[in-house]
Structure formats: structure tokens, C-alpha cells
């Protein structure tokens, strides 16, 4: 397949591009970038006037639920949702059933994604067997079959000695260790951020310290072992300051933030007990959200991810305390970032590309995307002016547990190419 994408506003901070130009694709590759390009033979010409064209976005924190919980989501539906959201790739989390803690499950995910996927899937593998925190998972076997990172996401590794063993052993594979920071003893049955809101609503609190203690511990262990550490879905001002200090010290520490922790706070959880807003870690204070935003602007936050956590309607329809943690996000992430951060002038499109494409790819150690001749054609195109409403029936995902239903957004992906193949055209899944 060949395409000539004309008159797009190309933004690629790594290649240093920021201007209107044409991009030619042939097969898997970008073949030319410049002004007034001639269409190659048999190329389909697509006019992208008014749209941005950027290196393909990657969401490095996604729960695809496959194998084992396909009633919530599966590899086909989850990657279809990713394409709709403008992503060319996702990193899948290992809390599947069976757990992604051995090479065969990694191989299954890769194979299934190749068969039915709408984007690239970069599987993460568990650090410990069954995410139990007791014995090492088959890390080498998983890497041999395509795992790009290690994490026990869904729960924190409770024993510091175990976390050290994970890093000491796993470091030989050169992958990043992604840490879901949750001290079980402190968090217990906590439902929402511990503070005024938990008290007012009469719900058990999930204290900031339940996250911060493990951030501090894992930074110390990264210092001890030399491991590359990535703090997942960071939510507090003090936690972010710990990451800042680690970076200042020169440690290989990075972190990510979700749109829900940036754009929602504990104050959005009212006496209707909205289970869509029950997430792990919980929505924090307005002060924390403001600090995260500062970090996004000043570069302390490396990546924006969704922690896309699909659940069935009946699961979220239960009382708050019995509903599972998590909200979907992969279809609203780009729109939320464009609306709240780019449109408002808080960050540039180039910074958005760093947060949602360049850094996730670098941290995961997967192929960088670049709008240059010879590069693999992983491309996201979005219309910065398209207005749309987030509605329950508007999702490609099997799940509807978004915390942003009813939001009015400006900016949406229109076209996505993965290795030169269109996966989204004019907003429709291919
Ligand atoms: O809210 C969350 N949901 N946080 C997690 O860490 C896990 C996820 C899930 O698997 O549902
Ligand atoms: Zn997590």
C-alpha cells in the first residue's frame, strides 16, 4: 500500500519538525517527508489540511484482560479501542488469568495480537509468579518470547527483599521494572484517598503514604541494584518530588501519570458513590493533581498513560466497596490531553508527543517512531478542532466504565497507520 499524506502539520520533536508538509508512505516505511511531494505510483492521496501528523502514540499501561477475562475486554476489542483513541501500540499488563508470568502466555498475547490486533502489543511480564510476590516469574523465558518490561501491576510487591531479588536477577535482561506502588499493610481495604472525602463519605481511606513508601523504597532499591525503575500511575505531590530527587541524583528513574489523576480529584466522588471513579491508586486531592500537572509541564513526569482498566457493567454496578478498581481510558486520553493541556496552552503539541509517544517507547525500549524517510510508518493523525462528547454508547471497548462520560472534548484522532497499514481512517476502524 502507498499513501501520500498531504498538507499535514507535522510535529516530531526528535526529528525537529514542526510545520505543514507532506509525508509519503510505501509498504511499511515512510519514504519521503517534505513540501510539495509528488505522489508515488499507485499512491492514495489523502488531504490532511488542518490536521496534525505525529509519531505513533503508545500507551504503556493497558489492561487487555486476555487471556482469561474476555468478558471485560479482549485483545481484539482492546486494540480496536486503542486504534480509535489514536494509538499505534500498547503495553499490556500481566494481571491476566492465567497470569502473564511465563513465556507461553507472552507468546499467546503476541500471536493473538498479530492475528486480530488493531495495533502493536508490547507485553509486560510479571515480576513474580501469579503476582504473589513470593517467587520469581520466568523472566528470561518471557523476554525470549517478546516481553518488554516487568511489573506486578495490580498489586505492589510487598517484601523489599523480594523486590531486590527481582531487580538483581532481572537486570541481566536490560528491561525496565515498572512499579505499582501499594503497601498492602497501609492500604488495607482502602476505597478512596484517605482524608476529608473518605471521612465524609464513610469509606475506608487509602493513604498517600501507602503509595509513597513504596516509591521511596523502590528508588532506594534502584540505587542499590542499578535497575531501571519506572513508577506507574503516580498520584501524589510528595511521590513526584521523590522521583524528581532520584532524577537529580542521576538514577534511571522515570514515572507516568494518568488523565484521571490529572483531571479528576477526590472531590468528584460525591454521595452518589460513583463507582466509575473507584481507581487504584485513588483519585487524590486538588493539590496533588495540580502538582502532577506541574510535573507534566516541567518534564518531571515522563509519560501519560491510561491504566485502561475495563470492567463489566454488572461489576461496576455494585456498591462502591464491592466494585472493582479501575476505569477505561484509551479512547479518551488524547482528547482529554488536547482539550485540557494543549488547547489551554499549558503544553505544546511537541510536549504531548514526548509524553505519549517518544518517552513511552524509550522507556519500554521498543522501536522509536519518527517522521523521517526510512522510518517505520507508525503514525497518528488528529484533528485538533473536532468537538465530540464522551458517551456510553460511543466506545469500541467492551467496557463503558469511563470516569469522563458526559465530557465535551476538542481534538480527536482521525487516522492511524501501523507499519504503513491504516488502522483508522477518518475516525472509522479499518
Ligand atoms: O485501577 C486499577 N485497575 N488499578 C490497577 O492497578 C489495576 C487495574 C485493574 O486491573 O483493574
Ligand atoms: Zn497499577
mmCIF file of C-alpha atoms in Angstrom, residues 59-66 69 72-75 77-79 90-96 124 131 151-155 180 232-233 280 306-311 325-328 330 397:
data_model
loop_
_atom_site.group_PDB
_atom_site.id
_atom_site.type_symbol
_atom_site.label_atom_id
_atom_site.label_comp_id
_atom_site.label_asym_id
_atom_site.label_seq_id
_atom_site.Cartn_x
_atom_site.Cartn_y
_atom_site.Cartn_z
ATOM 1 C CA UNK A 59 0.014 3.811 25.795
ATOM 2 C CA UNK A 60 2.409 1.991 28.093
ATOM 3 C CA UNK A 61 -0.188 0.939 30.686
ATOM 4 C CA UNK A 62 -3.187 -1.011 29.391
ATOM 5 C CA UNK A 63 -5.183 -3.959 30.751
ATOM 6 C CA UNK A 64 -6.286 -6.072 27.774
ATOM 7 C CA UNK A 65 -7.760 -8.801 30.097
ATOM 8 C CA UNK A 66 -6.857 -11.522 27.622
ATOM 9 C CA UNK A 69 -11.267 -12.172 31.442
ATOM 10 C CA UNK A 72 -14.332 -7.423 30.264
ATOM 11 C CA UNK A 73 -12.113 -6.927 27.175
ATOM 12 C CA UNK A 74 -10.034 -8.986 24.792
ATOM 13 C CA UNK A 75 -7.056 -8.386 22.559
ATOM 14 C CA UNK A 77 -11.571 -5.158 21.342
ATOM 15 C CA UNK A 78 -8.849 -3.566 23.459
ATOM 16 C CA UNK A 79 -6.590 -2.879 20.486
ATOM 17 C CA UNK A 90 0.049 -0.527 23.838
ATOM 18 C CA UNK A 91 1.942 -2.224 26.642
ATOM 19 C CA UNK A 92 -0.317 -4.913 28.127
ATOM 20 C CA UNK A 93 -0.362 -5.586 31.871
ATOM 21 C CA UNK A 94 0.236 -9.080 33.286
ATOM 22 C CA UNK A 95 -2.757 -9.458 35.638
ATOM 23 C CA UNK A 96 -4.437 -11.847 33.219
ATOM 24 C CA UNK A 124 4.857 -6.778 30.025
ATOM 25 C CA UNK A 131 1.725 -11.639 41.120
ATOM 26 C CA UNK A 151 5.722 -5.401 36.534
ATOM 27 C CA UNK A 152 3.386 -6.890 39.132
ATOM 28 C CA UNK A 153 0.837 -4.225 38.226
ATOM 29 C CA UNK A 154 -2.446 -4.593 40.023
ATOM 30 C CA UNK A 155 -0.580 -5.005 43.287
ATOM 31 C CA UNK A 180 2.736 -0.352 41.063
ATOM 32 C CA UNK A 232 3.435 3.596 37.476
ATOM 33 C CA UNK A 233 0.417 5.899 37.782
ATOM 34 C CA UNK A 280 -6.207 2.194 42.206
ATOM 35 C CA UNK A 306 -4.275 5.457 30.742
ATOM 36 C CA UNK A 307 -4.204 2.373 33.022
ATOM 37 C CA UNK A 308 -7.159 1.405 30.770
ATOM 38 C CA UNK A 309 -8.965 -0.986 33.150
ATOM 39 C CA UNK A 310 -12.141 -2.330 31.549
ATOM 40 C CA UNK A 311 -14.776 -3.975 33.750
ATOM 41 C CA UNK A 325 -10.894 -0.659 40.948
ATOM 42 C CA UNK A 326 -10.237 0.861 37.545
ATOM 43 C CA UNK A 327 -11.609 2.940 34.682
ATOM 44 C CA UNK A 328 -11.220 2.729 30.919
ATOM 45 C CA UNK A 330 -7.653 4.571 25.932
ATOM 46 C CA UNK A 397 -14.014 -1.117 24.090
#
